[in-house]
PDB file of C-alpha atoms in Angstrom:
ATOM      1  CA  UNK A   1     -20.775   9.682   8.921  1.00 42.00           C
ATOM      2  CA  UNK A   2     -19.661   9.836   5.308  1.00 41.00           C
ATOM      3  CA  UNK A   3     -16.428  10.767   3.582  1.00 36.00           C
ATOM      4  CA  UNK A   4     -15.915  11.927   0.054  1.00 33.00           C
ATOM      5  CA  UNK A   5     -12.460  10.442  -0.055  1.00 37.00           C
ATOM      6  CA  UNK A   6      -9.923  12.605  -1.794  1.00 42.00           C
ATOM      7  CA  UNK A   7     -11.687  15.888  -0.964  1.00 44.00           C
ATOM      8  CA  UNK A   8     -12.387  15.125   2.705  1.00 45.00           C
ATOM      9  CA  UNK A   9      -9.581  13.002   4.055  1.00 83.00           C
ATOM     10  CA  UNK A  10     -10.733  13.012   7.697  1.00 90.00           C
ATOM     11  CA  UNK A  11     -13.793  11.300   9.121  1.00 93.00           C
ATOM     12  CA  UNK A  12     -14.832  11.208  12.785  1.00 95.00           C
ATOM     13  CA  UNK A  13     -17.466   8.734  13.922  1.00 96.00           C
ATOM     14  CA  UNK A  14     -18.976   7.993  17.302  1.00 97.00           C
ATOM     15  CA  UNK A  15     -18.115   4.575  18.642  1.00 97.00           C
ATOM     16  CA  UNK A  16     -20.854   2.124  17.792  1.00 97.00           C
ATOM     17  CA  UNK A  17     -22.067   4.071  14.774  1.00 97.00           C
ATOM     18  CA  UNK A  18     -21.595   2.954  11.197  1.00 97.00           C
ATOM     19  CA  UNK A  19     -19.066   4.650   8.966  1.00 97.00           C
ATOM     20  CA  UNK A  20     -18.837   4.997   5.211  1.00 96.00           C
ATOM     21  CA  UNK A  21     -15.572   5.769   3.470  1.00 96.00           C
ATOM     22  CA  UNK A  22     -15.675   6.660  -0.203  1.00 94.00           C
ATOM     23  CA  UNK A  23     -13.145   6.396  -2.965  1.00 94.00           C
ATOM     24  CA  UNK A  24     -13.200   7.566  -6.565  1.00 92.00           C
ATOM     25  CA  UNK A  25     -10.951   5.377  -8.679  1.00 90.00           C
ATOM     26  CA  UNK A  26      -9.297   6.480 -11.855  1.00 85.00           C
ATOM     27  CA  UNK A  27      -9.087   3.626 -14.349  1.00 88.00           C
ATOM     28  CA  UNK A  28     -12.325   2.471 -15.914  1.00 89.00           C
ATOM     29  CA  UNK A  29     -10.539  -0.717 -16.989  1.00 89.00           C
ATOM     30  CA  UNK A  30      -9.667  -1.691 -13.412  1.00 89.00           C
ATOM     31  CA  UNK A  31     -11.153  -5.062 -12.580  1.00 89.00           C
ATOM     32  CA  UNK A  32     -10.108  -5.647  -9.012  1.00 90.00           C
ATOM     33  CA  UNK A  33     -10.392  -3.399  -5.993  1.00 92.00           C
ATOM     34  CA  UNK A  34      -9.087  -3.675  -2.477  1.00 92.00           C
ATOM     35  CA  UNK A  35      -9.495  -1.788   0.763  1.00 94.00           C
ATOM     36  CA  UNK A  36      -6.540  -1.529   3.103  1.00 94.00           C
ATOM     37  CA  UNK A  37      -6.295  -0.322   6.678  1.00 96.00           C
ATOM     38  CA  UNK A  38      -3.122   1.367   7.851  1.00 94.00           C
ATOM     39  CA  UNK A  39      -2.529   2.012  11.516  1.00 93.00           C
ATOM     40  CA  UNK A  40       0.043   4.505  12.669  1.00 89.00           C
ATOM     41  CA  UNK A  41       3.574   3.235  12.146  1.00 88.00           C
ATOM     42  CA  UNK A  42       2.457   0.085  10.368  1.00 91.00           C
ATOM     43  CA  UNK A  43       2.097  -1.192   6.858  1.00 93.00           C
ATOM     44  CA  UNK A  44      -1.232  -1.508   5.042  1.00 93.00           C
ATOM     45  CA  UNK A  45      -3.366  -4.435   6.080  1.00 93.00           C
ATOM     46  CA  UNK A  46      -5.823  -6.123   3.703  1.00 92.00           C
ATOM     47  CA  UNK A  47      -9.466  -5.694   4.719  1.00 94.00           C
ATOM     48  CA  UNK A  48     -11.679  -6.763   1.843  1.00 94.00           C
ATOM     49  CA  UNK A  49     -11.633  -7.014  -1.924  1.00 92.00           C
ATOM     50  CA  UNK A  50     -14.111  -7.045  -4.762  1.00 93.00           C
ATOM     51  CA  UNK A  51     -13.948  -7.919  -8.436  1.00 92.00           C
ATOM     52  CA  UNK A  52     -15.548  -5.810 -11.125  1.00 92.00           C
ATOM     53  CA  UNK A  53     -18.207  -8.417 -11.879  1.00 93.00           C
ATOM     54  CA  UNK A  54     -19.714  -7.784  -8.450  1.00 95.00           C
ATOM     55  CA  UNK A  55     -21.279  -4.689  -6.927  1.00 96.00           C
ATOM     56  CA  UNK A  56     -21.281  -5.706  -3.280  1.00 97.00           C
ATOM     57  CA  UNK A  57     -19.276  -7.924  -1.008  1.00 97.00           C
ATOM     58  CA  UNK A  58     -19.602  -8.426   2.716  1.00 96.00           C
ATOM     59  CA  UNK A  59     -17.118  -9.429   5.333  1.00 93.00           C
ATOM     60  CA  UNK A  60     -17.110  -9.345   9.075  1.00 92.00           C
ATOM     61  CA  UNK A  61     -18.505  -5.889   9.964  1.00 96.00           C
ATOM     62  CA  UNK A  62     -17.336  -4.523   6.617  1.00 97.00           C
ATOM     63  CA  UNK A  63     -19.069  -4.183   3.272  1.00 98.00           C
ATOM     64  CA  UNK A  64     -17.589  -2.958   0.029  1.00 97.00           C
ATOM     65  CA  UNK A  65     -19.785  -1.450  -2.660  1.00 97.00           C
ATOM     66  CA  UNK A  66     -18.688  -0.908  -6.223  1.00 97.00           C
ATOM     67  CA  UNK A  67     -20.364   1.411  -8.715  1.00 96.00           C
ATOM     68  CA  UNK A  68     -18.567   1.047 -12.010  1.00 93.00           C
ATOM     69  CA  UNK A  69     -20.789   3.557 -13.768  1.00 93.00           C
ATOM     70  CA  UNK A  70     -19.355   6.427 -11.758  1.00 93.00           C
ATOM     71  CA  UNK A  71     -16.077   4.704 -10.821  1.00 93.00           C
ATOM     72  CA  UNK A  72     -16.886   4.783  -7.134  1.00 95.00           C
ATOM     73  CA  UNK A  73     -15.981   2.446  -4.346  1.00 95.00           C
ATOM     74  CA  UNK A  74     -17.101   2.584  -0.738  1.00 97.00           C
ATOM     75  CA  UNK A  75     -16.262   0.820   2.482  1.00 97.00           C
ATOM     76  CA  UNK A  76     -18.895   0.497   5.148  1.00 98.00           C
ATOM     77  CA  UNK A  77     -17.833  -0.395   8.666  1.00 98.00           C
ATOM     78  CA  UNK A  78     -20.636  -1.413  10.998  1.00 97.00           C
ATOM     79  CA  UNK A  79     -20.668  -0.759  14.739  1.00 97.00           C
ATOM     80  CA  UNK A  80     -17.325   0.981  14.776  1.00 97.00           C
ATOM     81  CA  UNK A  81     -14.842   0.250  17.537  1.00 96.00           C
ATOM     82  CA  UNK A  82     -11.819   2.214  18.795  1.00 96.00           C
ATOM     83  CA  UNK A  83      -9.564  -0.251  16.993  1.00 96.00           C
ATOM     84  CA  UNK A  84     -11.060   0.872  13.687  1.00 97.00           C
ATOM     85  CA  UNK A  85      -9.243   4.204  13.972  1.00 96.00           C
ATOM     86  CA  UNK A  86      -6.757   4.218  11.115  1.00 95.00           C
ATOM     87  CA  UNK A  87      -6.196   5.486   7.592  1.00 94.00           C
ATOM     88  CA  UNK A  88      -8.126   3.565   4.976  1.00 96.00           C
ATOM     89  CA  UNK A  89      -6.939   3.261   1.391  1.00 94.00           C
ATOM     90  CA  UNK A  90      -8.671   1.943  -1.643  1.00 94.00           C
ATOM     91  CA  UNK A  91      -6.531   0.354  -4.321  1.00 92.00           C
ATOM     92  CA  UNK A  92      -7.300  -0.700  -7.882  1.00 90.00           C
ATOM     93  CA  UNK A  93      -5.631  -2.913 -10.416  1.00 86.00           C
ATOM     94  CA  UNK A  94      -6.196  -4.189 -13.910  1.00 82.00           C
ATOM     95  CA  UNK A  95      -5.307  -7.713 -14.855  1.00 72.00           C
ATOM     96  CA  UNK A  96      -2.025  -8.618 -13.285  1.00 63.00           C
ATOM     97  CA  UNK A  97      -0.766  -5.073 -12.980  1.00 68.00           C
ATOM     98  CA  UNK A  98       0.502  -3.448  -9.824  1.00 79.00           C
ATOM     99  CA  UNK A  99      -1.863  -1.857  -7.353  1.00 85.00           C
ATOM    100  CA  UNK A 100      -2.672   1.840  -7.616  1.00 88.00           C
ATOM    101  CA  UNK A 101      -3.581   3.366  -4.269  1.00 89.00           C
ATOM    102  CA  UNK A 102      -5.916   6.253  -3.531  1.00 88.00           C
ATOM    103  CA  UNK A 103      -4.953   9.091  -1.208  1.00 83.00           C
ATOM    104  CA  UNK A 104      -6.677   7.648   1.832  1.00 90.00           C
ATOM    105  CA  UNK A 105      -9.145   8.697   4.515  1.00 93.00           C
ATOM    106  CA  UNK A 106      -8.288   9.027   8.190  1.00 94.00           C
ATOM    107  CA  UNK A 107     -11.028   7.525  10.338  1.00 96.00           C
ATOM    108  CA  UNK A 108     -11.195   8.547  13.993  1.00 95.00           C
ATOM    109  CA  UNK A 109     -13.537   6.761  16.351  1.00 96.00           C
ATOM    110  CA  UNK A 110     -14.796   8.969  19.167  1.00 95.00           C
ATOM    111  CA  UNK A 111     -15.366   7.044  22.430  1.00 92.00           C
TER     112      UNK A 111
ATOM    113  CA  UNK B   1       5.954 -17.133   9.958  1.00 52.00           C
ATOM    114  CA  UNK B   2       7.503 -13.784  10.757  1.00 71.00           C
ATOM    115  CA  UNK B   3       5.785 -11.933   7.920  1.00 90.00           C
ATOM    116  CA  UNK B   4       7.520  -9.411   5.691  1.00 95.00           C
ATOM    117  CA  UNK B   5      10.550  -8.055   7.502  1.00 96.00           C
ATOM    118  CA  UNK B   6      11.930  -4.664   6.655  1.00 97.00           C
ATOM    119  CA  UNK B   7      15.016  -3.055   8.088  1.00 97.00           C
ATOM    120  CA  UNK B   8      16.027  -0.646   9.210  1.00 97.00           C
ATOM    121  CA  UNK B   9      12.719   0.642  10.545  1.00 97.00           C
ATOM    122  CA  UNK B  10      14.148   4.124  10.775  1.00 97.00           C
ATOM    123  CA  UNK B  11      17.093   5.531   8.858  1.00 98.00           C
ATOM    124  CA  UNK B  12      18.556   9.019   9.001  1.00 98.00           C
ATOM    125  CA  UNK B  13      20.881  10.181   6.268  1.00 98.00           C
ATOM    126  CA  UNK B  14      22.475  13.470   5.331  1.00 98.00           C
ATOM    127  CA  UNK B  15      22.098  14.853   1.847  1.00 97.00           C
ATOM    128  CA  UNK B  16      24.453  13.108  -0.546  1.00 97.00           C
ATOM    129  CA  UNK B  17      24.723   9.881   1.441  1.00 98.00           C
ATOM    130  CA  UNK B  18      23.410   6.499   0.376  1.00 98.00           C
ATOM    131  CA  UNK B  19      20.410   4.703   1.836  1.00 98.00           C
ATOM    132  CA  UNK B  20      19.932   0.940   1.668  1.00 98.00           C
ATOM    133  CA  UNK B  21      16.620  -0.544   2.648  1.00 98.00           C
ATOM    134  CA  UNK B  22      16.176  -4.268   3.011  1.00 98.00           C
ATOM    135  CA  UNK B  23      13.129  -6.457   2.671  1.00 98.00           C
ATOM    136  CA  UNK B  24      12.850 -10.138   3.489  1.00 97.00           C
ATOM    137  CA  UNK B  25       9.635 -11.514   1.985  1.00 95.00           C
ATOM    138  CA  UNK B  26       7.412 -14.045   3.657  1.00 92.00           C
ATOM    139  CA  UNK B  27       8.519 -17.634   3.374  1.00 89.00           C
ATOM    140  CA  UNK B  28       7.441 -19.042   0.053  1.00 85.00           C
ATOM    141  CA  UNK B  29       6.867 -15.641  -1.531  1.00 88.00           C
ATOM    142  CA  UNK B  30       8.947 -14.959  -4.618  1.00 89.00           C
ATOM    143  CA  UNK B  31       7.315 -11.701  -5.737  1.00 90.00           C
ATOM    144  CA  UNK B  32       8.351  -8.427  -4.119  1.00 93.00           C
ATOM    145  CA  UNK B  33       6.947  -4.935  -4.559  1.00 93.00           C
ATOM    146  CA  UNK B  34       8.330  -1.640  -3.270  1.00 96.00           C
ATOM    147  CA  UNK B  35       6.086   1.339  -2.570  1.00 96.00           C
ATOM    148  CA  UNK B  36       6.860   4.837  -1.343  1.00 96.00           C
ATOM    149  CA  UNK B  37       4.576   6.814   0.929  1.00 93.00           C
ATOM    150  CA  UNK B  38       4.925  10.508   1.601  1.00 87.00           C
ATOM    151  CA  UNK B  39       3.313  11.883   4.783  1.00 80.00           C
ATOM    152  CA  UNK B  40      -0.469  12.043   4.552  1.00 77.00           C
ATOM    153  CA  UNK B  41      -0.451  10.465   1.097  1.00 82.00           C
ATOM    154  CA  UNK B  42      -1.175   7.101  -0.441  1.00 85.00           C
ATOM    155  CA  UNK B  43       1.377   4.527  -1.480  1.00 91.00           C
ATOM    156  CA  UNK B  44       3.032   5.005  -4.851  1.00 93.00           C
ATOM    157  CA  UNK B  45       4.322   1.971  -6.727  1.00 93.00           C
ATOM    158  CA  UNK B  46       8.030   1.925  -7.398  1.00 96.00           C
ATOM    159  CA  UNK B  47       9.193  -1.476  -8.564  1.00 95.00           C
ATOM    160  CA  UNK B  48       8.157  -5.116  -8.845  1.00 93.00           C
ATOM    161  CA  UNK B  49      10.763  -7.845  -8.691  1.00 94.00           C
ATOM    162  CA  UNK B  50      11.006 -11.583  -8.795  1.00 92.00           C
ATOM    163  CA  UNK B  51      14.105 -13.508  -7.834  1.00 90.00           C
ATOM    164  CA  UNK B  52      16.997 -12.075  -9.876  1.00 90.00           C
ATOM    165  CA  UNK B  53      14.638 -10.182 -12.180  1.00 94.00           C
ATOM    166  CA  UNK B  54      13.143  -6.711 -12.305  1.00 94.00           C
ATOM    167  CA  UNK B  55       9.689  -7.137 -13.788  1.00 91.00           C
ATOM    168  CA  UNK B  56       8.337  -3.586 -13.640  1.00 91.00           C
ATOM    169  CA  UNK B  57      10.295  -0.517 -12.588  1.00 94.00           C
ATOM    170  CA  UNK B  58       7.952   2.040 -14.105  1.00 93.00           C
ATOM    171  CA  UNK B  59       7.511   3.832 -10.770  1.00 94.00           C
ATOM    172  CA  UNK B  60      11.178   4.121  -9.990  1.00 95.00           C
ATOM    173  CA  UNK B  61      12.980   7.427 -10.574  1.00 94.00           C
ATOM    174  CA  UNK B  62      15.461   7.019 -13.403  1.00 91.00           C
ATOM    175  CA  UNK B  63      18.385   8.330 -11.425  1.00 95.00           C
ATOM    176  CA  UNK B  64      19.789   7.444  -8.010  1.00 97.00           C
ATOM    177  CA  UNK B  65      17.314   4.647  -7.294  1.00 98.00           C
ATOM    178  CA  UNK B  66      17.924   0.967  -7.875  1.00 97.00           C
ATOM    179  CA  UNK B  67      16.460  -2.289  -6.627  1.00 97.00           C
ATOM    180  CA  UNK B  68      17.490  -5.887  -6.614  1.00 96.00           C
ATOM    181  CA  UNK B  69      16.179  -9.221  -5.402  1.00 96.00           C
ATOM    182  CA  UNK B  70      19.053 -11.699  -5.504  1.00 94.00           C
ATOM    183  CA  UNK B  71      18.741 -15.453  -5.569  1.00 90.00           C
ATOM    184  CA  UNK B  72      19.786 -15.530  -1.942  1.00 91.00           C
ATOM    185  CA  UNK B  73      19.050 -12.851   0.614  1.00 93.00           C
ATOM    186  CA  UNK B  74      16.664  -9.956   0.933  1.00 96.00           C
ATOM    187  CA  UNK B  75      15.492  -7.493  -1.658  1.00 97.00           C
ATOM    188  CA  UNK B  76      17.399  -4.224  -1.500  1.00 98.00           C
ATOM    189  CA  UNK B  77      16.179  -0.756  -2.415  1.00 98.00           C
ATOM    190  CA  UNK B  78      19.150   1.537  -2.827  1.00 98.00           C
ATOM    191  CA  UNK B  79      19.013   5.303  -3.000  1.00 98.00           C
ATOM    192  CA  UNK B  80      22.220   7.063  -3.887  1.00 98.00           C
ATOM    193  CA  UNK B  81      23.035  10.690  -3.113  1.00 98.00           C
ATOM    194  CA  UNK B  82      19.861  11.179  -1.123  1.00 98.00           C
ATOM    195  CA  UNK B  83      18.038  14.512  -1.180  1.00 97.00           C
ATOM    196  CA  UNK B  84      15.461  15.883   1.255  1.00 95.00           C
ATOM    197  CA  UNK B  85      12.659  14.922  -1.143  1.00 94.00           C
ATOM    198  CA  UNK B  86      13.565  11.268  -0.640  1.00 96.00           C
ATOM    199  CA  UNK B  87      12.303  11.462   2.945  1.00 96.00           C
ATOM    200  CA  UNK B  88       9.386   9.065   3.074  1.00 96.00           C
ATOM    201  CA  UNK B  89       8.239   5.693   4.290  1.00 96.00           C
ATOM    202  CA  UNK B  90       9.246   2.868   1.980  1.00 98.00           C
ATOM    203  CA  UNK B  91       7.082  -0.231   2.117  1.00 97.00           C
ATOM    204  CA  UNK B  92       7.834  -3.640   0.780  1.00 96.00           C
ATOM    205  CA  UNK B  93       5.149  -6.199   0.023  1.00 93.00           C
ATOM    206  CA  UNK B  94       5.466  -9.820  -0.995  1.00 92.00           C
ATOM    207  CA  UNK B  95       3.181 -12.310  -2.650  1.00 87.00           C
ATOM    208  CA  UNK B  96       3.306 -15.934  -3.729  1.00 83.00           C
ATOM    209  CA  UNK B  97       1.619 -14.927  -6.991  1.00 74.00           C
ATOM    210  CA  UNK B  98       2.322 -12.491  -9.775  1.00 68.00           C
ATOM    211  CA  UNK B  99       0.487  -9.219 -10.110  1.00 58.00           C
ATOM    212  CA  UNK B 100      -2.320  -7.499  -8.282  1.00 52.00           C
ATOM    213  CA  UNK B 101      -5.586  -9.136  -9.190  1.00 50.00           C
ATOM    214  CA  UNK B 102      -4.424 -12.663  -8.530  1.00 52.00           C
ATOM    215  CA  UNK B 103      -2.489 -11.916  -5.436  1.00 53.00           C
ATOM    216  CA  UNK B 104      -3.783  -8.845  -3.667  1.00 54.00           C
ATOM    217  CA  UNK B 105      -5.590 -10.781  -1.007  1.00 60.00           C
ATOM    218  CA  UNK B 106      -2.361 -12.495  -0.104  1.00 65.00           C
ATOM    219  CA  UNK B 107      -0.138  -9.488  -0.735  1.00 81.00           C
ATOM    220  CA  UNK B 108       1.478  -8.862   2.621  1.00 89.00           C
ATOM    221  CA  UNK B 109       3.092  -5.570   3.529  1.00 93.00           C
ATOM    222  CA  UNK B 110       5.979  -5.019   5.862  1.00 96.00           C
ATOM    223  CA  UNK B 111       5.954  -2.337   8.551  1.00 96.00           C
ATOM    224  CA  UNK B 112       8.016  -0.008   6.384  1.00 97.00           C
ATOM    225  CA  UNK B 113      11.333   1.785   6.565  1.00 98.00           C
ATOM    226  CA  UNK B 114      11.155   5.456   7.383  1.00 97.00           C
ATOM    227  CA  UNK B 115      13.902   7.458   5.743  1.00 97.00           C
ATOM    228  CA  UNK B 116      14.697  10.950   6.957  1.00 97.00           C
ATOM    229  CA  UNK B 117      17.151  13.040   4.992  1.00 97.00           C
ATOM    230  CA  UNK B 118      18.677  15.940   6.884  1.00 96.00           C
TER     231      UNK B 118
END
C-alpha cells in the first residue's frame, strides 16, 4: 500500500505486506530528516533519519528514501507486523534549528 | 534511566484557570523542547530552552503562555487563563545536544500531558 501523506492520512496494510508512507516537506534548505512513530497515548519515537547528502538509508525493516528534487521523503516498512500500527510523522530541520513536523499518516495493520 | 518524565499526564481545567505542565529531562540532557499537538495533527514547535535560558520561543503564543527551565528542577510550561483552544497534548523532548540536526537521533520525547479545557 502507498500513502500520499498530507492528502491521505490513513493507510491500511495486510500483515506481512510492505508499506510505504510518503511525506512532502516544505523547506528546500532542510538538511536533515527524521521519521517518528507515535503510538496511541505515547510520545513520538525515533525510527530512522537521513541527511540531505544521501538519498537512501536502511535500518532494521525500515528504509527511508529522500528525493530533494521534488522535496519528497518516504518510509518503507518491510513485512509489517501488528506492532507497526501507529501514526508516522516525518520531520525536517535545517542546521541546528528546531524540528518541523508533517501532519502524519495513520498506519493500520490488518491481521 | 527513567526517560523524559512529564506530569501531569492528564489535566482538566475550566476556562480562565491556569495550567502548569512539568517536564523532567533525561539525566544528562540540558536542552528541552516543548511541542503542542492538536488531535489528528502533527507536533508544532513552541519553545526551546536550556538551563535558565530561553533560546527560541518563536512558536509560543505571545500572550498567556510562558516557559522556564530553572537551574534546579523541571522545565515548566505555564498557560494562564486557559481557553478551549488550548486543549491539546503538550510534549516535551530533551537532548544532550543543541538543535535538531545534531541531536534528533537522541532527542527523546516524553509521553505528553493532555490538557482539556472545559
